[in-house]
Amino acid sequence: MPLINIIPGEKIPVAPMNVRLPAWRVPGWLLVFWWLARGLLRLTVLAVRYWWLTTPAALALWVRAEFGGLVLAGVVLAVACGCGAWWRWHRSSWLRFGWYPIVARLRMLFVYRRRWASVMATCGLATAFAGDRYVPRLLKVRCDRFGDELTVRMLPGQIPDDWGQAAERLAYAFRLRTGQARSAVRPDRVVLRFVRRDPLAGVVAPLPVPEVPALEGLALGVDEDGHPYRLRLAGSHVLIAGATGSGKGSVLWSLIRSLAGGIRSGLVEVWAFDPKGGMELAAGVPLFARFAYDDPDSMAGVLDDAVKRMRLRAARLRGVTRQHVPTPEEPLLVLVVDELAALTAYITDRKVRDRIKESLGLLLSQGRAVGVHVVAALQDPRKDVLPFRDLFPTRIGLRLTEREQVDMVLGDSARDRGALCDRIPESSPGMGFVVLDGVREPVRVRFAYLTDDDIHHLGRTYRRLDTTSDTDEQEATREDQR
């Protein structure tokens, strides 16, 4: 018998033990009962989940069994006639509460849920951990005339920007046109917007002119939901950037048209600057209190006058109110500049250029509270052309030639959030994306197009009265005399 040498401190291996557990046999009837109960539970869950399909089907079967096929056909015909009458006499409520909810549920079942897991995996939005796969959950689908809106519960660690970067891939995966992601009310959810039919494909006609301009929301065009888009001018400056032929004139004239009622009544005063010799804005001369277009030195002088008026108004309002309210005696002053780069970068006279930059910097930094607003358009969005870009709370990006220019105009990561300004076709002038300070998601808009005849008619109908802001003019005169 061999001897085993035991070394002090060494662990003696333990021989494995063969343990045989008792075998339990499950009766066949119990297995059948288990599978039947499991299947019945799944059917019950599906019936409750898709009640909008199972409930009508159950009612139809019950009517057929109790009263026969003729009664069932009569009920179906009565429901169809009721829906037809609803559609005929109140189409908007029928679409909102009848048709679109049905379309949304069908598209959720047959378009999105059917391919949801595979699309999430291929677009990099699903993940795996400890051998388990985790997929974002589709919570709700809403449909309207132009597209679908999906509410999704994100996975832990995801943010809306992750979905914004994948929105275009998601749209193509579901065979749709374009996609955009935006934040939801709850922080763990994101809202996806997919466009089936583009409401901005056609030219937008000029919108009606209000008698009193709503400075909190000027109607300038149509958004991607097909609703009138309203731009806030009160307390803001507006920057418009776009390549040649992108429709900057559509934005400028749409804004001037929205202000035309206030121009005629004296609540709004527009000073226009057209460094291109007056080619763009000359048709609206009857609407302008001052129009500078030929001499850089004269344009610098007009900007100096605007700074002087701003300071005089600020001195009168100091200690009285923190926000100017337009009146015929102290109207809202809107400075419209057609090509801003021609004033800030392309003037050869350095002294004049510095005067213009100084005046614009003062107006942009101090003018909003006292009712002096700057609306400027330009083609070249480089930093050396427009050094005070950050002073414009409202930015509009039309068609741009390079993808890097999108973030230059609209801010960092604006393109990742859906502002595809470099993808706008040349055949769609006036289409662009609007970004507001404090709002992460850009809004796609097509601005109204005004022909030359529309502009001339606007000037004749809403021409500026000969009344001026006497208080400001008298104060300026006394200041000059002193």
Coordinates of C-alpha atoms in Angstrom, one line a residue:
M1 CA 0.0 0.0 0.0
P2 CA 1.6 3.3 -1.1
L3 CA 2.4 5.9 1.6
I4 CA 1.3 9.4 1.3
N5 CA 3.8 12.1 2.3
I6 CA 2.1 15.0 4.0
I7 CA 4.0 18.3 3.8
P8 CA 3.3 20.7 6.7
G9 CA 1.1 23.6 5.6
E10 CA 0.0 22.0 2.4
K11 CA -3.8 21.7 1.8
I12 CA -4.9 18.1 1.3
P13 CA -7.2 17.8 -1.8
V14 CA -10.7 16.5 -1.1
A15 CA -11.9 13.7 -3.2
P16 CA -15.1 14.6 -5.1
M17 CA -18.3 13.0 -3.9
N18 CA -20.8 11.4 -6.2
V19 CA -24.2 12.5 -5.0
R20 CA -27.2 11.3 -6.9
L21 CA -30.3 13.4 -6.5
P22 CA -33.7 11.7 -6.4
A23 CA -35.5 11.8 -9.8
W24 CA -38.9 13.4 -9.8
R25 CA -41.4 12.6 -12.5
V26 CA -43.9 15.2 -13.5
P27 CA -47.2 13.7 -14.7
G28 CA -48.1 14.4 -18.3
W29 CA -51.4 15.9 -17.4
L30 CA -49.6 18.5 -15.3
L31 CA -47.4 19.5 -18.1
V32 CA -50.4 19.9 -20.4
F33 CA -52.1 22.0 -17.8
W34 CA -49.0 24.2 -17.5
W35 CA -48.7 24.8 -21.2
L36 CA -52.4 25.5 -21.5
A37 CA -52.4 28.0 -18.6
R38 CA -49.3 29.7 -20.0
G39 CA -50.9 30.0 -23.5
L40 CA -54.1 31.3 -22.0
L41 CA -52.3 33.9 -20.0
R42 CA -50.4 35.1 -23.1
L43 CA -53.7 35.3 -25.1
T44 CA -55.3 37.3 -22.3
V45 CA -52.4 39.7 -22.2
L46 CA -52.5 40.2 -26.0
A47 CA -56.3 40.6 -25.9
V48 CA -56.0 43.3 -23.2
R49 CA -53.1 45.0 -24.9
Y50 CA -54.8 45.1 -28.3
W51 CA -58.3 45.8 -27.0
W52 CA -59.0 48.1 -29.9
L53 CA -58.9 45.0 -32.2
T54 CA -60.3 42.3 -29.9
T55 CA -63.2 44.3 -28.5
P56 CA -64.8 45.0 -32.0
A57 CA -64.1 41.5 -33.1
A58 CA -65.8 40.0 -29.9
L59 CA -68.8 42.3 -30.4
A60 CA -69.1 41.3 -34.0
L61 CA -69.0 37.6 -33.1
W62 CA -71.6 38.1 -30.4
V63 CA -74.0 40.0 -32.7
R64 CA -73.5 37.4 -35.4
A65 CA -74.3 34.5 -33.0
E66 CA -77.2 36.2 -31.3
F67 CA -79.0 38.0 -34.1
G68 CA -77.6 36.7 -37.3
G69 CA -75.6 38.0 -40.3
L70 CA -78.2 40.5 -41.5
V71 CA -78.2 42.4 -38.2
L72 CA -74.4 42.4 -38.1
A73 CA -74.3 43.8 -41.7
G74 CA -76.8 46.5 -40.6
V75 CA -74.7 47.4 -37.5
V76 CA -71.6 47.7 -39.7
L77 CA -73.4 49.8 -42.2
A78 CA -74.8 52.1 -39.5
V79 CA -71.3 52.6 -38.0
A80 CA -69.9 53.4 -41.5
C81 CA -72.6 55.9 -42.1
G82 CA -72.1 57.5 -38.7
C83 CA -68.3 57.9 -39.4
G84 CA -69.1 59.3 -42.9
A85 CA -71.5 61.8 -41.5
W86 CA -68.9 62.8 -38.8
W87 CA -66.2 63.2 -41.5
R88 CA -68.6 65.2 -43.7
W89 CA -69.9 67.7 -41.0
H90 CA -66.9 68.1 -38.7
R91 CA -63.8 66.8 -40.5
S92 CA -61.2 68.2 -38.1
S93 CA -62.6 66.4 -35.0
W94 CA -63.0 63.2 -37.1
L95 CA -59.4 63.3 -38.1
R96 CA -58.2 64.1 -34.6
F97 CA -60.3 61.7 -32.6
G98 CA -61.3 59.0 -35.1
W99 CA -59.0 58.5 -38.1
Y100 CA -55.5 59.4 -36.9
P101 CA -55.8 57.3 -33.6
I102 CA -56.7 54.3 -35.7
V103 CA -53.8 54.9 -38.2
A104 CA -51.4 55.4 -35.2
R105 CA -52.3 52.1 -33.7
L106 CA -52.1 50.2 -37.0
R107 CA -48.7 51.8 -37.8
M108 CA -47.5 51.0 -34.3
L109 CA -48.4 47.4 -34.7
F110 CA -47.5 46.6 -38.3
V111 CA -44.7 49.2 -39.0
Y112 CA -42.8 49.9 -35.8
R113 CA -43.2 47.0 -33.4
R114 CA -42.6 44.4 -36.1
R115 CA -39.1 45.7 -36.7
W116 CA -38.4 47.6 -33.5
A117 CA -35.8 45.3 -31.9
S118 CA -33.7 44.8 -35.1
V119 CA -33.7 48.5 -36.0
M120 CA -32.6 49.4 -32.5
A121 CA -29.7 46.9 -32.7
T122 CA -28.5 48.0 -36.2
C123 CA -28.7 51.7 -35.2
G124 CA -26.7 51.2 -32.1
L125 CA -29.4 52.1 -29.6
A126 CA -29.8 48.6 -28.0
T127 CA -27.2 47.1 -25.7
A128 CA -26.3 43.8 -23.9
F129 CA -25.2 43.2 -20.3
A130 CA -24.4 40.0 -18.5
G131 CA -25.7 38.0 -21.4
D132 CA -29.1 39.8 -21.5
R133 CA -30.2 42.1 -24.3
Y134 CA -31.8 45.5 -23.5
V135 CA -33.9 47.4 -26.1
P136 CA -35.5 50.8 -25.6
R137 CA -39.3 50.5 -25.2
L138 CA -41.7 52.0 -27.7
L139 CA -44.5 53.6 -25.6
K140 CA -46.8 55.5 -27.9
V141 CA -47.3 56.5 -31.5
R142 CA -49.2 59.6 -32.7
C143 CA -50.0 60.3 -36.3
D144 CA -51.1 63.4 -38.1
R145 CA -51.4 64.5 -41.7
F146 CA -47.7 64.7 -42.4
G147 CA -45.9 62.3 -40.1
D148 CA -45.6 60.1 -37.0
E149 CA -44.5 61.0 -33.5
L150 CA -43.0 58.2 -31.4
T151 CA -42.5 58.4 -27.6
V152 CA -39.7 56.1 -26.5
R153 CA -38.4 55.2 -23.1
M154 CA -34.6 55.4 -23.3
L155 CA -32.1 53.0 -21.7
P156 CA -30.1 54.1 -18.7
G157 CA -27.1 56.1 -19.9
Q158 CA -28.8 57.4 -23.0
I159 CA -29.6 61.1 -23.7
P160 CA -31.7 62.7 -26.4
D161 CA -28.6 63.7 -28.3
D162 CA -27.8 60.0 -28.9
W163 CA -31.2 59.6 -30.6
G164 CA -30.7 62.9 -32.5
Q165 CA -27.5 61.5 -34.1
A166 CA -29.3 58.3 -35.0
A167 CA -32.6 60.0 -36.1
E168 CA -31.7 60.0 -39.8
R169 CA -30.7 56.3 -39.8
L170 CA -33.9 55.5 -38.0
A171 CA -36.0 57.3 -40.6
Y172 CA -34.3 55.3 -43.4
A173 CA -34.7 52.1 -41.5
F174 CA -38.5 52.6 -41.3
R175 CA -38.6 53.7 -44.9
L176 CA -39.5 57.3 -44.1
R177 CA -38.3 60.7 -45.3
T178 CA -36.6 62.5 -42.4
G179 CA -36.3 62.1 -38.7
Q180 CA -35.7 64.3 -35.7
A181 CA -35.4 63.7 -31.9
R182 CA -36.3 66.0 -29.2
S183 CA -36.6 65.9 -25.4
A184 CA -39.8 64.9 -23.7
V185 CA -41.4 66.1 -20.5
R186 CA -40.0 63.2 -18.5
P187 CA -36.2 62.9 -18.5
D188 CA -36.2 59.2 -19.3
R189 CA -38.1 59.6 -22.5
V190 CA -37.4 61.0 -26.0
V191 CA -39.8 62.0 -28.8
L192 CA -39.0 61.0 -32.4
R193 CA -40.6 62.8 -35.3
F194 CA -40.7 61.0 -38.7
V195 CA -42.1 62.8 -41.8
R196 CA -44.1 60.8 -44.3
R197 CA -45.2 63.7 -46.4
D198 CA -43.4 67.0 -46.4
P199 CA -45.7 69.9 -45.8
L200 CA -42.9 72.3 -46.8
A201 CA -42.5 71.0 -50.4
G202 CA -44.6 73.8 -51.9
V203 CA -44.1 77.5 -51.9
V204 CA -45.8 79.3 -49.0
A205 CA -48.0 82.2 -50.0
P206 CA -47.9 85.5 -48.2
L207 CA -49.7 85.3 -44.9
P208 CA -52.4 87.9 -43.8
V209 CA -51.2 91.1 -42.3
P210 CA -52.4 91.7 -38.7
E211 CA -53.6 95.2 -37.9
V212 CA -51.6 95.1 -34.6
P213 CA -48.4 93.0 -34.9
A214 CA -48.0 90.3 -32.3
L215 CA -44.4 90.9 -31.3
E216 CA -44.5 87.7 -29.1
G217 CA -45.2 85.7 -32.2
L218 CA -45.0 87.1 -35.8
A219 CA -46.4 84.7 -38.4
L220 CA -43.7 84.2 -41.0
G221 CA -44.3 80.9 -42.6
V222 CA -45.3 77.2 -42.0
D223 CA -43.5 74.7 -39.8
E224 CA -43.0 71.0 -40.4
D225 CA -46.3 70.1 -38.8
G226 CA -48.2 72.3 -41.3
H227 CA -49.1 75.0 -38.8
P228 CA -48.3 78.7 -39.1
Y229 CA -44.8 79.4 -37.6
R230 CA -44.6 82.4 -35.3
L231 CA -41.3 84.0 -34.5
R232 CA -40.7 86.0 -31.3
L233 CA -39.2 89.4 -31.9
A234 CA -39.9 91.0 -28.5
G235 CA -36.7 90.9 -26.5
S236 CA -34.6 89.3 -29.3
H237 CA -32.3 89.9 -32.2
V238 CA -32.5 87.7 -35.4
L239 CA -29.6 86.4 -37.5
I240 CA -30.3 84.9 -40.9
A241 CA -27.6 82.9 -42.7
G242 CA -27.8 81.2 -46.0
A243 CA -26.1 80.7 -49.3
T244 CA -26.9 82.7 -52.5
G245 CA -30.4 82.0 -53.6
S246 CA -31.4 80.3 -50.3
G247 CA -34.3 82.7 -49.6
K248 CA -32.9 85.3 -47.1
G249 CA -35.2 87.8 -48.8
S250 CA -38.2 85.6 -48.0
V251 CA -37.4 85.8 -44.3
L252 CA -36.8 89.6 -44.3
W253 CA -39.9 90.4 -46.3
S254 CA -42.1 88.0 -44.3
L255 CA -41.0 89.7 -41.1
I256 CA -41.6 93.2 -42.6
R257 CA -45.0 92.1 -43.8
S258 CA -45.9 90.9 -40.3
L259 CA -44.9 94.3 -38.9
A260 CA -46.7 96.3 -41.7
G261 CA -49.8 97.0 -39.6
G262 CA -47.6 98.5 -36.8
I263 CA -45.7 100.5 -39.4
R264 CA -48.8 102.2 -40.7
S265 CA -50.1 102.9 -37.2
G266 CA -46.8 104.2 -35.9
L267 CA -46.1 101.5 -33.4
V268 CA -43.1 100.2 -35.4
E269 CA -40.3 102.0 -37.1
V270 CA -38.1 100.2 -39.6
W271 CA -34.6 101.4 -40.6
A272 CA -33.3 99.5 -43.6
F273 CA -29.7 98.9 -44.6
D274 CA -28.9 97.5 -48.1
P275 CA -25.2 97.6 -48.8
K276 CA -25.8 95.9 -52.2
G277 CA -27.0 99.2 -53.7
G278 CA -30.6 98.8 -52.6
M279 CA -31.4 95.9 -54.9
E280 CA -33.2 93.9 -52.3
L281 CA -35.0 96.4 -50.1
A282 CA -35.6 99.4 -52.3
A283 CA -39.1 98.1 -53.3
G284 CA -40.2 98.7 -49.7
V285 CA -39.0 102.3 -49.3
P286 CA -42.5 103.6 -48.3
L287 CA -42.4 101.3 -45.3
F288 CA -39.0 102.6 -44.0
A289 CA -38.3 105.5 -41.8
R290 CA -34.7 105.6 -42.9
F291 CA -33.1 103.8 -45.8
A292 CA -29.3 103.6 -46.3
Y293 CA -27.8 101.7 -49.2
D294 CA -24.9 103.4 -51.0
D295 CA -22.2 105.0 -48.8
P296 CA -20.6 103.1 -45.9
D297 CA -20.0 106.3 -44.1
S298 CA -23.6 107.3 -44.2
M299 CA -24.7 103.8 -43.0
A300 CA -22.3 104.2 -40.1
G301 CA -23.9 107.5 -39.3
V302 CA -27.4 106.0 -39.3
L303 CA -26.1 103.3 -36.9
D304 CA -24.7 106.0 -34.7
D305 CA -28.1 107.7 -34.6
A306 CA -29.7 104.4 -33.6
V307 CA -27.2 104.1 -30.7
K308 CA -28.0 107.6 -29.7
R309 CA -31.7 107.0 -29.7
M310 CA -31.2 103.8 -27.7
R311 CA -29.3 105.6 -25.0
L312 CA -31.8 108.4 -24.8
R313 CA -34.7 106.0 -24.5
A314 CA -32.8 104.0 -21.8
A315 CA -32.3 107.2 -19.8
R316 CA -36.0 107.9 -19.9
L317 CA -37.0 104.3 -18.9
R318 CA -34.4 103.9 -16.2
G319 CA -36.2 103.4 -12.9
V320 CA -39.6 103.3 -14.7
T321 CA -39.7 99.9 -16.4
R322 CA -37.4 97.1 -17.4
Q323 CA -39.0 96.4 -20.7
H324 CA -40.1 98.9 -23.4
V325 CA -43.7 98.9 -24.6
P326 CA -44.2 100.3 -28.1
T327 CA -46.4 103.4 -28.5
P328 CA -46.8 105.9 -31.4
E329 CA -44.7 108.3 -29.4
E330 CA -41.9 105.7 -28.7
P331 CA -42.2 103.1 -31.4
L332 CA -40.4 99.8 -31.7
L333 CA -37.2 100.4 -33.7
V334 CA -36.2 97.5 -36.0
L335 CA -32.9 97.7 -37.9
V336 CA -33.0 95.4 -41.0
V337 CA -29.6 94.7 -42.6
D338 CA -29.6 92.7 -45.8
E339 CA -25.9 91.8 -46.0
L340 CA -24.2 92.2 -42.7
A341 CA -20.8 91.0 -43.8
A342 CA -20.6 94.0 -46.2
L343 CA -20.7 96.2 -43.1
T344 CA -18.4 94.2 -40.8
A345 CA -15.8 92.7 -43.0
Y346 CA -15.8 93.9 -46.6
I347 CA -15.4 97.7 -46.1
T348 CA -11.9 98.8 -46.9
D349 CA -12.0 101.9 -44.7
R350 CA -10.9 100.6 -41.3
K351 CA -12.2 103.6 -39.3
V352 CA -15.7 103.3 -40.8
R353 CA -15.6 99.5 -40.3
D354 CA -14.7 99.9 -36.7
R355 CA -17.5 102.5 -36.2
I356 CA -20.0 100.1 -37.6
K357 CA -18.8 97.2 -35.4
E358 CA -18.9 99.3 -32.3
S359 CA -22.4 100.5 -33.0
L360 CA -23.7 97.0 -33.8
G361 CA -22.1 95.6 -30.7
L362 CA -23.8 98.3 -28.5
L363 CA -27.2 97.8 -30.2
L364 CA -27.0 94.0 -29.9
S365 CA -25.9 94.0 -26.3
Q366 CA -28.1 96.9 -24.9
G367 CA -31.0 97.4 -27.4
R368 CA -33.5 94.6 -26.6
A369 CA -34.8 96.0 -23.3
V370 CA -35.4 99.4 -24.8
G371 CA -37.2 98.2 -28.0
V372 CA -34.3 98.4 -30.5
H373 CA -33.9 95.1 -32.4
V374 CA -31.5 94.0 -35.1
V375 CA -32.5 91.7 -37.9
A376 CA -29.5 90.8 -40.0
A377 CA -28.8 88.5 -43.0
L378 CA -25.5 87.3 -44.3
Q379 CA -23.9 84.6 -46.5
D380 CA -20.6 84.0 -44.9
P381 CA -20.9 82.7 -41.4
R382 CA -17.2 82.7 -40.5
K383 CA -16.2 84.1 -37.1
D384 CA -14.0 86.8 -38.5
V385 CA -17.0 88.1 -40.6
L386 CA -19.4 88.1 -37.7
P387 CA -17.5 88.3 -34.4
F388 CA -20.7 89.0 -32.2
R389 CA -22.7 86.0 -33.5
D390 CA -23.5 85.0 -29.9
L391 CA -25.5 88.2 -29.3
F392 CA -28.3 87.0 -31.6
P393 CA -30.7 84.9 -29.4
T394 CA -32.7 83.8 -32.6
R395 CA -30.8 82.2 -35.4
I396 CA -32.1 81.0 -38.7
G397 CA -30.1 78.8 -41.0
L398 CA -31.2 78.5 -44.6
R399 CA -29.5 76.4 -47.2
L400 CA -25.7 76.3 -46.5
T401 CA -22.9 74.9 -48.6
E402 CA -21.0 73.0 -46.0
R403 CA -22.0 70.9 -42.9
E404 CA -19.5 72.8 -40.7
Q405 CA -21.3 76.0 -41.4
V406 CA -24.5 74.7 -39.7
D407 CA -22.8 74.6 -36.2
M408 CA -21.2 78.0 -37.0
V409 CA -24.6 79.6 -37.4
L410 CA -26.9 77.7 -35.2
G411 CA -24.5 76.6 -32.4
D412 CA -22.6 73.5 -31.4
S413 CA -24.2 70.1 -32.3
A414 CA -27.1 71.8 -34.0
R415 CA -26.7 69.5 -37.0
D416 CA -26.6 66.4 -34.8
R417 CA -30.0 67.5 -33.4
G418 CA -31.5 67.6 -36.9
A419 CA -30.6 71.0 -38.5
L420 CA -29.6 69.6 -41.8
C421 CA -29.1 73.0 -43.5
D422 CA -26.5 71.5 -46.0
R423 CA -29.1 69.0 -47.2
I424 CA -31.8 71.6 -48.2
P425 CA -32.2 71.4 -52.0
E426 CA -31.7 74.5 -54.2
S427 CA -35.2 74.1 -55.4
S428 CA -36.6 75.0 -51.9
P429 CA -35.7 78.6 -51.3
G430 CA -37.0 80.0 -48.0
M431 CA -36.7 76.6 -46.2
G432 CA -34.5 76.6 -43.1
F433 CA -34.1 75.7 -39.4
V434 CA -34.7 78.1 -36.5
V435 CA -32.9 77.8 -33.2
L436 CA -33.8 79.8 -30.1
D437 CA -31.7 80.4 -27.0
G438 CA -32.7 77.9 -24.3
V439 CA -34.3 75.5 -26.8
R440 CA -32.2 72.5 -27.8
E441 CA -34.2 71.3 -30.8
P442 CA -34.2 73.2 -34.1
V443 CA -37.5 73.8 -35.9
R444 CA -37.8 73.3 -39.7
V445 CA -39.7 76.1 -41.3
R446 CA -40.5 77.4 -44.8
F447 CA -41.0 81.1 -44.9
A448 CA -43.5 82.8 -47.1
Y449 CA -42.4 84.1 -50.5
L450 CA -43.3 87.6 -51.6
T451 CA -43.1 88.6 -55.3
D452 CA -42.2 92.1 -56.4
D453 CA -45.9 92.9 -57.0
D454 CA -46.6 91.7 -53.4
I455 CA -43.9 94.0 -52.0
H456 CA -45.1 97.0 -54.0
H457 CA -48.7 96.4 -53.0
L458 CA -47.5 96.1 -49.4
G459 CA -45.7 99.4 -49.6
R460 CA -48.7 101.2 -51.1
T461 CA -51.2 99.8 -48.6
Y462 CA -49.2 100.0 -45.4
R463 CA -47.0 103.0 -46.2
R464 CA -45.5 104.7 -43.2
L465 CA -47.3 107.8 -42.0
D466 CA -45.4 111.1 -41.8
T467 CA -45.6 111.0 -38.0
T468 CA -42.2 110.5 -36.3
S469 CA -41.3 109.7 -32.7
D470 CA -41.3 113.3 -31.6
T471 CA -39.9 112.5 -28.2
D472 CA -36.8 110.8 -29.5
E473 CA -36.2 113.4 -32.2
Q474 CA -36.6 116.3 -29.8
E475 CA -34.3 114.6 -27.3
A476 CA -31.7 113.9 -30.0
T477 CA -31.9 117.6 -31.2
R478 CA -31.4 118.9 -27.7
E479 CA -28.5 116.5 -27.2
D480 CA -26.8 117.7 -30.4
Q481 CA -27.3 121.4 -29.4
R482 CA -25.7 120.7 -26.0

